[in-house]
Tab-separated table of C-alpha atoms in Angstrom:
chain	number	residue	atom	x	y	z
A	1	MET	CA	-9.601	9.765	-7.774
A	2	ASN	CA	-11.610	6.557	-8.181
A	3	THR	CA	-8.947	3.840	-8.573
A	4	ALA	CA	-6.828	2.224	-5.877
A	5	MET	CA	-4.253	-0.556	-5.981
A	6	ILE	CA	-3.714	-3.006	-3.056
A	7	LEU	CA	-0.228	-4.333	-3.187
A	8	ALA	CA	-0.655	-7.960	-2.190
A	9	ALA	CA	2.161	-9.922	-3.902
A	10	GLY	CA	4.323	-10.440	-0.864
A	11	ARG	CA	5.393	-13.907	0.294
A	12	GLY	CA	5.344	-13.178	4.014
A	13	GLU	CA	8.406	-15.200	5.091
A	14	ARG	CA	8.339	-13.778	8.664
A	15	LEU	CA	4.708	-14.887	8.893
A	16	ARG	CA	5.486	-18.526	8.466
A	17	PRO	CA	4.032	-21.087	9.179
A	18	LEU	CA	0.836	-19.177	8.554
A	19	THR	CA	1.923	-18.223	5.056
A	20	ASP	CA	2.899	-21.769	4.124
A	21	LYS	CA	-0.738	-22.200	3.296
A	22	ILE	CA	-2.122	-18.762	2.592
A	23	PRO	CA	-0.741	-15.525	1.098
A	24	LYS	CA	0.259	-12.782	3.547
A	25	ALA	CA	-2.769	-10.667	2.502
A	26	LEU	CA	-5.123	-13.328	3.887
A	27	CYS	CA	-3.675	-13.342	7.375
A	28	GLU	CA	-6.382	-12.404	9.790
A	29	ILE	CA	-6.960	-9.593	12.232
A	30	LYS	CA	-10.009	-10.325	14.438
A	31	ASN	CA	-11.083	-13.180	12.181
A	32	LYS	CA	-11.068	-11.105	9.018
A	33	PRO	CA	-8.368	-11.063	6.325
A	34	LEU	CA	-6.148	-8.039	6.192
A	35	ILE	CA	-6.987	-7.404	2.519
A	36	GLU	CA	-10.712	-7.433	3.251
A	37	TYR	CA	-10.379	-4.492	5.623
A	38	HIS	CA	-8.756	-2.462	2.788
A	39	VAL	CA	-11.497	-3.448	0.287
A	40	ILE	CA	-14.192	-2.440	2.769
A	41	ASN	CA	-12.614	0.821	3.721
A	42	LEU	CA	-11.788	1.781	0.119
A	43	ALA	CA	-15.335	1.057	-0.948
A	44	LYS	CA	-16.745	3.096	1.918
A	45	ALA	CA	-14.408	5.979	0.896
A	46	GLY	CA	-15.903	6.003	-2.642
A	47	PHE	CA	-13.264	4.097	-4.624
A	48	GLU	CA	-15.015	2.251	-7.321
A	49	ARG	CA	-12.152	0.345	-9.045
A	50	LEU	CA	-9.594	-1.735	-7.183
A	51	ILE	CA	-6.513	-3.293	-8.721
A	52	ILE	CA	-4.846	-6.144	-6.732
A	53	ASN	CA	-1.485	-7.618	-7.680
A	54	HIS	CA	-0.584	-11.065	-6.576
A	55	ALA	CA	2.066	-13.728	-6.920
A	56	TYR	CA	2.413	-16.381	-4.177
A	57	LEU	CA	-0.736	-18.277	-3.768
A	58	GLY	CA	-2.567	-15.460	-5.577
A	59	GLY	CA	-5.366	-17.694	-6.639
A	60	LYS	CA	-6.532	-17.807	-3.040
A	61	ILE	CA	-6.882	-14.001	-2.990
A	62	ARG	CA	-8.911	-14.091	-6.262
A	63	GLN	CA	-11.038	-16.913	-4.841
A	64	TYR	CA	-11.760	-14.991	-1.665
A	65	LEU	CA	-12.446	-11.594	-3.059
A	66	GLY	CA	-13.939	-12.391	-6.422
A	67	ASN	CA	-14.984	-9.514	-8.623
A	68	GLY	CA	-15.808	-7.189	-5.734
A	69	LYS	CA	-19.498	-7.011	-6.200
A	70	ARG	CA	-20.058	-7.965	-2.571
A	71	TRP	CA	-18.613	-4.571	-1.614
A	72	GLY	CA	-19.985	-2.661	-4.516
A	73	VAL	CA	-16.637	-2.211	-6.283
A	74	GLU	CA	-14.912	-3.690	-9.349
A	75	ILE	CA	-11.884	-5.756	-8.565
A	76	LEU	CA	-9.232	-6.449	-11.318
A	77	TYR	CA	-6.160	-8.592	-10.806
A	78	SER	CA	-2.579	-8.058	-11.861
A	79	PRO	CA	-0.777	-11.419	-11.714
A	80	GLU	CA	2.978	-11.462	-11.325
A	81	PRO	CA	5.625	-14.197	-11.803
A	82	PRO	CA	6.815	-16.388	-8.904
A	83	GLY	CA	8.625	-14.176	-6.429
A	84	GLY	CA	6.671	-11.114	-7.388
A	85	LEU	CA	7.934	-7.800	-8.822
A	86	GLU	CA	8.213	-5.823	-5.559
A	87	THR	CA	6.389	-2.496	-5.152
A	88	GLY	CA	7.774	-0.555	-8.132
A	89	GLY	CA	7.710	-3.326	-10.577
A	90	GLY	CA	4.304	-4.397	-9.443
A	91	ILE	CA	2.801	-0.900	-10.026
A	92	VAL	CA	4.467	-0.631	-13.440
A	93	ASN	CA	3.127	-4.059	-14.391
A	94	ALA	CA	-0.428	-2.929	-13.444
A	95	LEU	CA	-0.267	0.502	-15.246
A	96	PRO	CA	-2.560	-0.668	-18.101
A	97	LEU	CA	-5.236	-1.435	-15.485
A	98	LEU	CA	-4.629	1.685	-13.451
A	99	GLY	CA	-5.499	4.166	-16.204
A	100	SER	CA	-4.442	7.720	-16.879
A	101	ASP	CA	-5.678	9.484	-13.735
A	102	PRO	CA	-3.934	9.613	-10.318
A	103	PHE	CA	-4.418	6.594	-8.207
A	104	LEU	CA	-3.986	5.370	-4.592
A	105	THR	CA	-1.815	2.507	-3.451
A	106	VAL	CA	-1.910	0.703	-0.068
A	107	ASN	CA	0.237	-2.181	1.172
A	108	ALA	CA	-1.907	-5.210	1.980
A	109	ASP	CA	0.133	-6.014	5.079
A	110	ILE	CA	-0.882	-3.006	7.199
A	111	TYR	CA	-3.877	-2.467	9.327
A	112	THR	CA	-5.077	1.108	9.788
A	113	ASP	CA	-8.073	3.302	10.552
A	114	PHE	CA	-6.842	5.854	7.983
A	115	ASP	CA	-9.676	7.712	6.094
A	116	PHE	CA	-9.000	6.911	2.477
A	117	ALA	CA	-11.715	9.378	1.404
A	118	SER	CA	-9.422	12.180	2.432
A	119	LEU	CA	-7.158	11.379	-0.540
A	120	ARG	CA	-9.812	11.222	-3.297
A	121	THR	CA	-9.531	14.942	-3.927
A	122	GLN	CA	-5.845	15.288	-2.984
A	123	LEU	CA	-3.989	17.570	-5.384
A	124	ILE	CA	-0.618	16.134	-6.245
A	125	ASP	CA	2.231	17.144	-8.564
A	126	ALA	CA	3.793	13.673	-8.731
A	127	LEU	CA	3.154	11.805	-5.493
A	128	HIS	CA	1.790	12.178	-2.048
A	129	LEU	CA	2.636	9.866	0.918
A	130	ILE	CA	0.877	9.246	4.169
A	131	LEU	CA	3.352	9.267	7.013
A	132	ILE	CA	3.215	8.134	10.581
A	133	PRO	CA	5.293	9.403	13.496
A	134	ARG	CA	8.313	7.166	13.959
A	135	ASN	CA	7.903	4.620	16.805
A	136	PRO	CA	11.423	4.113	18.370
A	137	SER	CA	10.331	0.765	19.842
A	138	LEU	CA	9.722	-0.567	16.310
A	139	LEU	CA	11.998	1.474	14.040
A	140	HIS	CA	15.406	2.915	14.772
A	141	TYR	CA	15.155	5.436	11.853
A	142	GLY	CA	12.540	7.196	9.810
A	143	ASP	CA	12.041	7.504	6.067
A	144	PHE	CA	11.263	11.123	5.387
A	145	GLY	CA	11.032	14.558	6.872
A	146	LEU	CA	8.554	17.380	6.187
A	147	LYS	CA	9.128	21.009	5.634
A	148	ASN	CA	6.512	23.726	5.412
A	149	GLU	CA	4.107	21.181	6.798
A	150	PHE	CA	3.654	19.225	3.540
A	151	GLN	CA	6.799	19.107	1.408
A	152	LEU	CA	8.617	15.807	1.693
A	153	THR	CA	12.408	15.897	2.343
A	154	ASN	CA	15.090	13.232	2.605
A	155	THR	CA	16.664	15.161	5.546
A	156	ASN	CA	15.658	14.918	9.196
A	157	PRO	CA	13.666	11.645	8.562
A	158	ILE	CA	11.472	11.642	11.642
A	159	TYR	CA	8.456	10.052	9.919
A	160	THR	CA	7.857	6.585	8.557
A	161	PHE	CA	6.130	5.849	5.278
A	162	SER	CA	2.803	4.197	6.135
A	163	GLY	CA	2.431	2.156	2.978
A	164	ILE	CA	-0.316	4.459	1.673
A	165	ALA	CA	0.410	6.701	-1.281
A	166	CYS	CA	-1.065	8.552	-4.241
A	167	TYR	CA	0.737	8.708	-7.602
A	168	THR	CA	0.224	10.237	-11.001
A	169	PRO	CA	0.978	7.786	-13.813
A	170	LYS	CA	3.709	10.128	-15.158
A	171	VAL	CA	5.798	9.126	-12.170
A	172	PHE	CA	6.297	5.772	-13.792
A	173	ALA	CA	6.551	6.989	-17.400
A	174	ASP	CA	10.222	6.087	-17.836
A	175	CYS	CA	10.150	2.908	-15.805
A	176	LYS	CA	10.835	-0.478	-17.374
A	177	GLN	CA	9.163	-3.755	-16.586
A	178	GLY	CA	11.159	-5.682	-13.960
A	179	ARG	CA	11.462	-6.421	-10.259
A	180	TYR	CA	12.337	-3.422	-8.110
A	181	SER	CA	11.177	-1.294	-5.155
A	182	VAL	CA	9.361	1.964	-5.567
A	183	THR	CA	11.463	3.609	-2.864
A	184	PRO	CA	14.290	4.950	-5.074
A	185	LEU	CA	11.742	6.509	-7.401
A	186	ILE	CA	10.003	8.182	-4.493
A	187	LYS	CA	13.277	9.584	-3.159
A	188	LYS	CA	14.133	10.905	-6.617
A	189	HIS	CA	10.864	12.865	-6.706
A	190	VAL	CA	11.496	14.087	-3.184
A	191	GLU	CA	14.833	15.451	-4.230
A	192	GLN	CA	13.122	17.239	-7.139
A	193	ASN	CA	10.644	18.805	-4.603
A	194	ARG	CA	7.725	17.106	-6.412
A	195	ALA	CA	6.563	15.031	-3.448
A	196	THR	CA	4.217	15.973	-0.680
A	197	GLY	CA	3.144	14.183	2.502
A	198	SER	CA	0.672	14.313	5.440
A	199	ILE	CA	0.710	12.709	8.784
A	200	HIS	CA	-1.677	9.990	10.116
A	201	SER	CA	-1.696	9.872	13.915
A	202	GLY	CA	-4.394	7.202	14.225
A	203	ILE	CA	-4.267	3.349	14.318
A	204	TRP	CA	-1.578	1.794	12.155
A	205	PHE	CA	0.019	-1.639	12.463
A	206	ASP	CA	2.710	-3.131	10.183
A	207	ILE	CA	1.699	-6.836	10.050
A	208	GLY	CA	5.203	-8.025	8.861
A	209	SER	CA	5.855	-10.727	11.297
A	210	LEU	CA	4.072	-13.209	13.594
A	211	ASN	CA	4.815	-11.019	16.613
A	212	ARG	CA	3.292	-7.975	15.009
A	213	LEU	CA	0.240	-9.902	13.878
A	214	GLN	CA	-0.226	-11.180	17.466
A	215	ALA	CA	0.253	-7.610	18.847
A	216	ALA	CA	-2.420	-6.240	16.464
A	217	ASN	CA	-4.887	-8.933	17.424
A	218	HIS	CA	-4.207	-8.317	21.092
A	219	ASN	CA	-4.403	-4.528	20.988
A	220	LEU	CA	-7.376	-3.985	18.781
């Protein structure tokens, strides 16, 4: 697996007023944009080709990251209309750039020490998700359960989807262009027992609001 997609088209309403002038992906942790951490870590993990989707103020992301040569990777961009296409629509829109092999996706608005290299040789039927233990102080419910240590289930949802996943392109074979979340598609494959998962117990922050951004900067 050599291709990864950074999902960076979000508006970041809960990060205003910061996001009145910059896209959410350029909000900073320890004086470095969130998206740059992903580029650096994906490059270190051996990913050679990065696809980045963008919508709101996307030109600023392109201007900051350029073609990726600084990090020894190739960066290609997948522009979206105003408002973006959400996660599912964004991936489908980028399929011509993603190629025919399995690929990784990571949400731009998380900060983590997850080792992306561990997924480069991940064997998957349809999709594989990285999960984190549910934190009751942040989330009142989980997203998925696990049975037999790796099989994803929609029952007993004690784990939260981290925003890191691997997909085979066939997952999106019947999907149409449009604006929609990838979550229903994931749950469909979970019901068909074609989705696996593994747990990350290290550092993970969801940078979805000003409070969470401040907490990450304070705790790191």
